């Protein structure tokens, strides 16, 4: 399976990204509300395991409206052509976190442990409150056991995977869950710890330069995109429908790109040439941002691909630790053809969902 990755030698250019700084009192209000909800629920291991406890969901769905207007304003979709916004900063001390877990299972177990929980569960609530301000947070039944807030951290034995658990390899630029018609409109990454200033890479399709013939090629539904390894590998009998890399709805870009899980060798020369041009253009416009603790990266998943530069994990409890939430925007439409896709049987955990945004 052909793979394409960005150059590993990218300078950091955070000044190119839109930034929205929360007033200090507004940022404290987010932590305070999350702490109040956490104490009110007195969460046990079952509540913290998936974050789908009805009492917690009720608090999130009703009380996010109590947050200051500046928080709601900060969580609107990115406005610039980069399709990315950095939101700063939620108050956070490193000594609140305890050790960085070695995998998402340990992170989930510690979140519900009365002695090991530290601030992790409260920060899960922070992420859900912010995500609810932006739209409808959701998870996947087949990924991290259906958790609404995923833990992204380097995991022993997965250093070279094309997944969020990798480290020493370059994580190729990709649309989050590009294989699925119900993928997120917005992706939110919250930084808990990043001592080595590991860069998250982002590239917007709005900034690439393609000619009409190349766009026509990439608009052909020619190749499938397969689920990534975080969903497992047991898809031998699944239908693999071809999808376009580029499409539009009401003049708005819809971009689906994941070369690590796309069988490019099956395409004809014209398509591969156009795809190679797109890949080089995404490298040209790439920006790398090294998040600091308390910062949130909001990515428009319909127009931006993201990845991560390589780094050397220590597995000593001090490694990079992010939290991730998928967000749906119910008002945003997707192409009608996506309604026929099965998503390889992967089902969403969507307690806040209203209706599907499919163009008709």
GROMACS .gro file of C-alpha atoms in nm:
model
  360
    1UNK     CA    1   0.000   0.000   0.000
    2UNK     CA    2   0.156   0.326  -0.111
    3UNK     CA    3   0.222   0.584   0.155
    4UNK     CA    4   0.298   0.954   0.132
    5UNK     CA    5   0.435   1.168   0.412
    6UNK     CA    6   0.536   1.527   0.461
    7UNK     CA    7   0.899   1.623   0.496
    8UNK     CA    8   1.024   1.579   0.851
    9UNK     CA    9   1.217   1.906   0.831
   10UNK     CA   10   0.947   2.165   0.886
   11UNK     CA   11   0.996   2.487   1.077
   12UNK     CA   12   0.737   2.593   1.332
   13UNK     CA   13   0.514   2.876   1.208
   14UNK     CA   14   0.245   2.924   1.474
   15UNK     CA   15   0.218   3.293   1.387
   16UNK     CA   16   0.043   3.193   1.062
   17UNK     CA   17  -0.241   3.034   1.258
   18UNK     CA   18  -0.544   3.215   1.388
   19UNK     CA   19  -0.520   3.249   1.766
   20UNK     CA   20  -0.799   3.319   2.013
   21UNK     CA   21  -0.688   3.389   2.368
   22UNK     CA   22  -0.946   3.348   2.640
   23UNK     CA   23  -0.958   3.617   2.909
   24UNK     CA   24  -0.814   3.477   3.231
   25UNK     CA   25  -1.149   3.484   3.411
   26UNK     CA   26  -1.320   3.298   3.125
   27UNK     CA   27  -1.049   3.032   3.118
   28UNK     CA   28  -1.081   2.986   3.494
   29UNK     CA   29  -1.458   2.957   3.456
   30UNK     CA   30  -1.414   2.653   3.232
   31UNK     CA   31  -1.196   2.476   3.489
   32UNK     CA   32  -1.427   2.579   3.774
   33UNK     CA   33  -1.738   2.443   3.604
   34UNK     CA   34  -1.561   2.118   3.516
   35UNK     CA   35  -1.445   2.083   3.878
   36UNK     CA   36  -1.797   2.147   4.006
   37UNK     CA   37  -1.944   1.884   3.775
   38UNK     CA   38  -1.672   1.636   3.872
   39UNK     CA   39  -1.736   1.683   4.243
   40UNK     CA   40  -2.114   1.673   4.196
   41UNK     CA   41  -2.095   1.340   4.015
   42UNK     CA   42  -1.827   1.192   4.240
   43UNK     CA   43  -1.736   0.984   3.936
   44UNK     CA   44  -1.653   0.618   3.969
   45UNK     CA   45  -1.452   0.402   3.731
   46UNK     CA   46  -1.755   0.318   3.517
   47UNK     CA   47  -1.845   0.684   3.468
   48UNK     CA   48  -1.493   0.783   3.370
   49UNK     CA   49  -1.435   0.481   3.146
   50UNK     CA   50  -1.635   0.606   2.847
   51UNK     CA   51  -1.777   0.941   2.967
   52UNK     CA   52  -2.126   0.838   2.853
   53UNK     CA   53  -2.288   0.826   3.197
   54UNK     CA   54  -2.636   0.986   3.161
   55UNK     CA   55  -2.582   1.215   3.461
   56UNK     CA   56  -2.255   1.346   3.316
   57UNK     CA   57  -2.408   1.394   2.972
   58UNK     CA   58  -2.698   1.586   3.125
   59UNK     CA   59  -2.458   1.820   3.305
   60UNK     CA   60  -2.254   1.879   2.989
   61UNK     CA   61  -2.560   1.937   2.771
   62UNK     CA   62  -2.727   2.184   3.005
   63UNK     CA   63  -2.445   2.359   3.184
   64UNK     CA   64  -2.210   2.443   2.896
   65UNK     CA   65  -2.444   2.737   2.835
   66UNK     CA   66  -2.328   2.882   3.169
   67UNK     CA   67  -1.980   2.945   3.030
   68UNK     CA   68  -1.893   3.306   2.943
   69UNK     CA   69  -1.979   3.431   2.597
   70UNK     CA   70  -1.608   3.468   2.521
   71UNK     CA   71  -1.568   3.091   2.552
   72UNK     CA   72  -1.855   3.023   2.311
   73UNK     CA   73  -1.711   3.278   2.069
   74UNK     CA   74  -1.365   3.119   2.085
   75UNK     CA   75  -1.508   2.777   1.998
   76UNK     CA   76  -1.666   2.881   1.668
   77UNK     CA   77  -1.516   2.712   1.358
   78UNK     CA   78  -1.176   2.843   1.240
   79UNK     CA   79  -1.216   3.155   1.029
   80UNK     CA   80  -0.892   3.181   0.829
   81UNK     CA   81  -0.779   3.001   0.514
   82UNK     CA   82  -0.555   2.776   0.725
   83UNK     CA   83  -0.869   2.616   0.872
   84UNK     CA   84  -0.705   2.595   1.215
   85UNK     CA   85  -0.728   2.795   1.538
   86UNK     CA   86  -0.522   2.782   1.856
   87UNK     CA   87  -0.726   2.862   2.167
   88UNK     CA   88  -0.539   2.957   2.481
   89UNK     CA   89  -0.522   2.880   2.753
   90UNK     CA   90  -0.702   2.665   3.009
   91UNK     CA   91  -0.526   2.687   3.350
   92UNK     CA   92  -0.322   2.372   3.403
   93UNK     CA   93  -0.029   2.275   3.626
   94UNK     CA   94   0.196   1.984   3.541
   95UNK     CA   95   0.182   1.852   3.897
   96UNK     CA   96  -0.195   1.800   3.857
   97UNK     CA   97  -0.147   1.534   3.592
   98UNK     CA   98   0.055   1.261   3.755
   99UNK     CA   99   0.251   1.037   3.520
  100UNK     CA  100   0.176   1.025   3.148
  101UNK     CA  101   0.007   0.686   3.096
  102UNK     CA  102   0.168   0.437   2.857
  103UNK     CA  103  -0.149   0.378   2.653
  104UNK     CA  104  -0.512   0.488   2.629
  105UNK     CA  105  -0.632   0.190   2.834
  106UNK     CA  106  -0.418   0.295   3.127
  107UNK     CA  107  -0.529   0.655   3.086
  108UNK     CA  108  -0.895   0.549   3.097
  109UNK     CA  109  -0.838   0.328   3.401
  110UNK     CA  110  -0.653   0.599   3.590
  111UNK     CA  111  -0.923   0.856   3.508
  112UNK     CA  112  -1.170   0.656   3.716
  113UNK     CA  113  -0.932   0.554   3.992
  114UNK     CA  114  -0.990   0.749   4.316
  115UNK     CA  115  -0.619   0.769   4.393
  116UNK     CA  116  -0.470   0.794   4.043
  117UNK     CA  117  -0.732   1.014   3.877
  118UNK     CA  118  -0.563   1.347   3.949
  119UNK     CA  119  -0.691   1.607   3.702
  120UNK     CA  120  -0.743   1.374   3.405
  121UNK     CA  121  -1.117   1.318   3.456
  122UNK     CA  122  -1.179   1.685   3.526
  123UNK     CA  123  -0.990   1.772   3.208
  124UNK     CA  124  -1.206   1.526   3.016
  125UNK     CA  125  -1.503   1.732   3.134
  126UNK     CA  126  -1.323   2.051   3.026
  127UNK     CA  127  -1.284   1.904   2.677
  128UNK     CA  128  -1.650   1.802   2.659
  129UNK     CA  129  -1.769   2.145   2.774
  130UNK     CA  130  -1.555   2.318   2.511
  131UNK     CA  131  -1.660   2.071   2.243
  132UNK     CA  132  -2.028   2.121   2.329
  133UNK     CA  133  -1.980   2.496   2.284
  134UNK     CA  134  -1.851   2.419   1.933
  135UNK     CA  135  -2.105   2.155   1.830
  136UNK     CA  136  -2.189   1.792   1.905
  137UNK     CA  137  -1.905   1.585   2.054
  138UNK     CA  138  -1.901   1.214   1.967
  139UNK     CA  139  -1.686   0.903   1.979
  140UNK     CA  140  -1.654   0.569   1.797
  141UNK     CA  141  -1.758   0.230   1.931
  142UNK     CA  142  -1.455   0.072   1.764
  143UNK     CA  143  -1.196   0.322   1.887
  144UNK     CA  144  -1.074   0.355   2.246
  145UNK     CA  145  -1.379   0.158   2.366
  146UNK     CA  146  -1.624   0.431   2.265
  147UNK     CA  147  -1.470   0.707   2.477
  148UNK     CA  148  -1.597   1.056   2.398
  149UNK     CA  149  -1.254   1.198   2.486
  150UNK     CA  150  -0.957   1.005   2.346
  151UNK     CA  151  -0.613   1.006   2.506
  152UNK     CA  152  -0.330   1.052   2.257
  153UNK     CA  153   0.009   0.942   2.390
  154UNK     CA  154   0.310   0.740   2.274
  155UNK     CA  155   0.264   0.367   2.332
  156UNK     CA  156   0.537   0.101   2.353
  157UNK     CA  157   0.531  -0.129   2.051
  158UNK     CA  158   0.341   0.122   1.835
  159UNK     CA  159   0.627   0.360   1.761
  160UNK     CA  160   0.603   0.309   1.383
  161UNK     CA  161   0.226   0.284   1.338
  162UNK     CA  162   0.027   0.533   1.136
  163UNK     CA  163  -0.186   0.618   1.438
  164UNK     CA  164  -0.194   0.861   1.728
  165UNK     CA  165  -0.009   0.605   1.942
  166UNK     CA  166   0.306   0.631   1.728
  167UNK     CA  167   0.611   0.843   1.801
  168UNK     CA  168   0.941   0.780   1.621
  169UNK     CA  169   0.781   0.778   1.276
  170UNK     CA  170   0.625   1.075   1.102
  171UNK     CA  171   0.247   1.062   1.136
  172UNK     CA  172   0.136   1.126   0.777
  173UNK     CA  173  -0.108   1.410   0.708
  174UNK     CA  174  -0.463   1.281   0.702
  175UNK     CA  175  -0.828   1.369   0.737
  176UNK     CA  176  -0.947   1.233   1.071
  177UNK     CA  177  -1.148   0.915   1.001
  178UNK     CA  178  -1.148   0.990   0.628
  179UNK     CA  179  -1.297   0.645   0.560
  180UNK     CA  180  -1.629   0.727   0.729
  181UNK     CA  181  -1.924   0.939   0.611
  182UNK     CA  182  -1.996   1.045   0.972
  183UNK     CA  183  -1.642   1.169   1.041
  184UNK     CA  184  -1.596   1.487   1.242
  185UNK     CA  185  -1.644   1.834   1.097
  186UNK     CA  186  -1.414   1.972   1.366
  187UNK     CA  187  -1.131   1.799   1.549
  188UNK     CA  188  -1.023   1.933   1.887
  189UNK     CA  189  -0.683   1.855   2.039
  190UNK     CA  190  -0.615   1.969   2.394
  191UNK     CA  191  -0.257   1.968   2.521
  192UNK     CA  192  -0.187   1.840   2.871
  193UNK     CA  193   0.187   1.789   2.838
  194UNK     CA  194   0.439   1.851   2.558
  195UNK     CA  195   0.784   1.896   2.712
  196UNK     CA  196   0.971   1.836   2.385
  197UNK     CA  197   0.757   2.083   2.186
  198UNK     CA  198   0.649   1.813   1.943
  199UNK     CA  199   0.484   1.978   1.645
  200UNK     CA  200   0.136   1.900   1.515
  201UNK     CA  201   0.133   1.956   1.138
  202UNK     CA  202  -0.164   2.107   0.954
  203UNK     CA  203  -0.224   2.174   0.584
  204UNK     CA  204  -0.533   2.333   0.432
  205UNK     CA  205  -0.670   2.238   0.091
  206UNK     CA  206  -0.782   2.600   0.058
  207UNK     CA  207  -0.416   2.699   0.017
  208UNK     CA  208  -0.305   2.443  -0.243
  209UNK     CA  209  -0.261   2.523  -0.611
  210UNK     CA  210  -0.405   2.269  -0.854
  211UNK     CA  211  -0.503   2.313  -1.217
  212UNK     CA  212  -0.848   2.224  -1.350
  213UNK     CA  213  -0.737   1.887  -1.487
  214UNK     CA  214  -0.586   1.787  -1.152
  215UNK     CA  215  -0.900   1.888  -0.965
  216UNK     CA  216  -1.109   1.688  -1.210
  217UNK     CA  217  -0.895   1.380  -1.151
  218UNK     CA  218  -0.919   1.413  -0.772
  219UNK     CA  219  -1.296   1.461  -0.793
  220UNK     CA  220  -1.334   1.111  -0.942
  221UNK     CA  221  -1.459   0.848  -0.694
  222UNK     CA  222  -1.183   0.605  -0.787
  223UNK     CA  223  -1.024   0.461  -0.469
  224UNK     CA  224  -1.144   0.367  -0.122
  225UNK     CA  225  -0.995   0.489   0.204
  226UNK     CA  226  -0.963   0.209   0.461
  227UNK     CA  227  -1.005   0.239   0.839
  228UNK     CA  228  -0.680   0.308   1.021
  229UNK     CA  229  -0.515   0.058   1.252
  230UNK     CA  230  -0.673   0.207   1.565
  231UNK     CA  231  -0.999   0.040   1.454
  232UNK     CA  232  -0.833  -0.299   1.411
  233UNK     CA  233  -0.744  -0.485   1.092
  234UNK     CA  234  -1.034  -0.728   1.044
  235UNK     CA  235  -1.198  -0.581   0.733
  236UNK     CA  236  -1.128  -0.848   0.464
  237UNK     CA  237  -1.492  -0.888   0.358
  238UNK     CA  238  -1.598  -0.528   0.393
  239UNK     CA  239  -1.724  -0.340   0.091
  240UNK     CA  240  -1.467  -0.081  -0.014
  241UNK     CA  241  -1.656   0.193  -0.200
  242UNK     CA  242  -1.450   0.443  -0.400
  243UNK     CA  243  -1.473   0.802  -0.281
  244UNK     CA  244  -1.354   1.134  -0.426
  245UNK     CA  245  -1.060   1.311  -0.268
  246UNK     CA  246  -1.212   1.651  -0.350
  247UNK     CA  247  -1.579   1.747  -0.364
  248UNK     CA  248  -1.798   2.047  -0.287
  249UNK     CA  249  -2.134   2.120  -0.128
  250UNK     CA  250  -2.283   2.465  -0.186
  251UNK     CA  251  -1.939   2.595  -0.284
  252UNK     CA  252  -1.769   2.460   0.029
  253UNK     CA  253  -1.473   2.220   0.006
  254UNK     CA  254  -1.507   1.863   0.128
  255UNK     CA  255  -1.160   1.704   0.146
  256UNK     CA  256  -1.090   1.337   0.227
  257UNK     CA  257  -0.723   1.242   0.233
  258UNK     CA  258  -0.536   0.958   0.401
  259UNK     CA  259  -0.260   0.824   0.176
  260UNK     CA  260  -0.137   0.575   0.436
  261UNK     CA  261  -0.470   0.390   0.405
  262UNK     CA  262  -0.543   0.449   0.036
  263UNK     CA  263  -0.443   0.183  -0.224
  264UNK     CA  264  -0.287   0.432  -0.464
  265UNK     CA  265  -0.116   0.158  -0.667
  266UNK     CA  266  -0.461   0.061  -0.795
  267UNK     CA  267  -0.515   0.399  -0.960
  268UNK     CA  268  -0.432   0.499  -1.316
  269UNK     CA  269  -0.135   0.720  -1.397
  270UNK     CA  270  -0.335   1.041  -1.439
  271UNK     CA  271  -0.493   1.002  -1.097
  272UNK     CA  272  -0.164   0.915  -0.927
  273UNK     CA  273   0.001   1.216  -1.087
  274UNK     CA  274  -0.272   1.450  -0.962
  275UNK     CA  275  -0.256   1.291  -0.615
  276UNK     CA  276   0.122   1.339  -0.607
  277UNK     CA  277   0.077   1.704  -0.698
  278UNK     CA  278  -0.177   1.747  -0.419
  279UNK     CA  279   0.060   1.579  -0.172
  280UNK     CA  280   0.347   1.811  -0.266
  281UNK     CA  281   0.118   2.111  -0.235
  282UNK     CA  282   0.008   2.003   0.113
  283UNK     CA  283   0.375   1.987   0.208
  284UNK     CA  284   0.435   2.333   0.066
  285UNK     CA  285   0.159   2.492   0.275
  286UNK     CA  286   0.228   2.284   0.585
  287UNK     CA  287   0.240   2.459   0.921
  288UNK     CA  288   0.367   2.293   1.238
  289UNK     CA  289   0.243   2.412   1.576
  290UNK     CA  290   0.392   2.294   1.905
  291UNK     CA  291   0.108   2.311   2.156
  292UNK     CA  292   0.175   2.412   2.513
  293UNK     CA  293  -0.014   2.276   2.816
  294UNK     CA  294  -0.362   2.425   2.837
  295UNK     CA  295  -0.379   2.516   2.468
  296UNK     CA  296  -0.644   2.373   2.238
  297UNK     CA  297  -0.605   2.320   1.864
  298UNK     CA  298  -0.932   2.339   1.670
  299UNK     CA  299  -0.906   2.187   1.320
  300UNK     CA  300  -1.162   2.207   1.040
  301UNK     CA  301  -1.160   1.840   0.938
  302UNK     CA  302  -1.343   1.911   0.611
  303UNK     CA  303  -1.057   2.118   0.466
  304UNK     CA  304  -0.746   2.043   0.675
  305UNK     CA  305  -0.522   1.740   0.710
  306UNK     CA  306  -0.316   1.703   1.025
  307UNK     CA  307  -0.021   1.491   1.136
  308UNK     CA  308   0.272   1.496   1.376
  309UNK     CA  309   0.648   1.523   1.349
  310UNK     CA  310   0.857   1.232   1.485
  311UNK     CA  311   0.985   1.234   1.841
  312UNK     CA  312   1.170   1.000   2.077
  313UNK     CA  313   0.947   0.875   2.360
  314UNK     CA  314   1.097   0.819   2.705
  315UNK     CA  315   0.817   0.615   2.863
  316UNK     CA  316   0.915   0.763   3.198
  317UNK     CA  317   0.586   0.937   3.279
  318UNK     CA  318   0.680   1.272   3.124
  319UNK     CA  319   0.592   1.216   2.756
  320UNK     CA  320   0.358   1.417   2.537
  321UNK     CA  321  -0.010   1.380   2.631
  322UNK     CA  322  -0.302   1.519   2.431
  323UNK     CA  323  -0.677   1.471   2.455
  324UNK     CA  324  -0.887   1.451   2.139
  325UNK     CA  325  -1.257   1.509   2.073
  326UNK     CA  326  -1.451   1.467   1.748
  327UNK     CA  327  -1.715   1.735   1.689
  328UNK     CA  328  -2.005   1.739   1.447
  329UNK     CA  329  -2.160   2.061   1.317
  330UNK     CA  330  -2.526   1.975   1.248
  331UNK     CA  331  -2.571   2.275   1.020
  332UNK     CA  332  -2.288   2.170   0.785
  333UNK     CA  333  -2.378   1.949   0.489
  334UNK     CA  334  -2.189   1.666   0.322
  335UNK     CA  335  -2.235   1.530  -0.034
  336UNK     CA  336  -2.549   1.321  -0.086
  337UNK     CA  337  -2.339   1.028  -0.211
  338UNK     CA  338  -2.193   0.984   0.138
  339UNK     CA  339  -2.532   0.868   0.265
  340UNK     CA  340  -2.483   0.536   0.082
  341UNK     CA  341  -2.149   0.458   0.252
  342UNK     CA  342  -2.142   0.197   0.529
  343UNK     CA  343  -1.829   0.322   0.705
  344UNK     CA  344  -1.698  -0.035   0.731
  345UNK     CA  345  -1.946  -0.104   1.008
  346UNK     CA  346  -1.793   0.151   1.244
  347UNK     CA  347  -2.065   0.311   1.457
  348UNK     CA  348  -2.062   0.644   1.632
  349UNK     CA  349  -2.128   0.708   2.001
  350UNK     CA  350  -2.327   1.029   1.961
  351UNK     CA  351  -2.528   1.123   2.271
  352UNK     CA  352  -2.569   1.484   2.157
  353UNK     CA  353  -2.656   1.412   1.794
  354UNK     CA  354  -2.968   1.552   1.630
  355UNK     CA  355  -2.975   1.481   1.254
  356UNK     CA  356  -2.720   1.385   0.990
  357UNK     CA  357  -2.587   1.667   0.775
  358UNK     CA  358  -2.635   1.516   0.429
  359UNK     CA  359  -2.695   1.734   0.123
  360UNK     CA  360  -3.021   1.651  -0.052
   0.00000   0.00000   0.00000
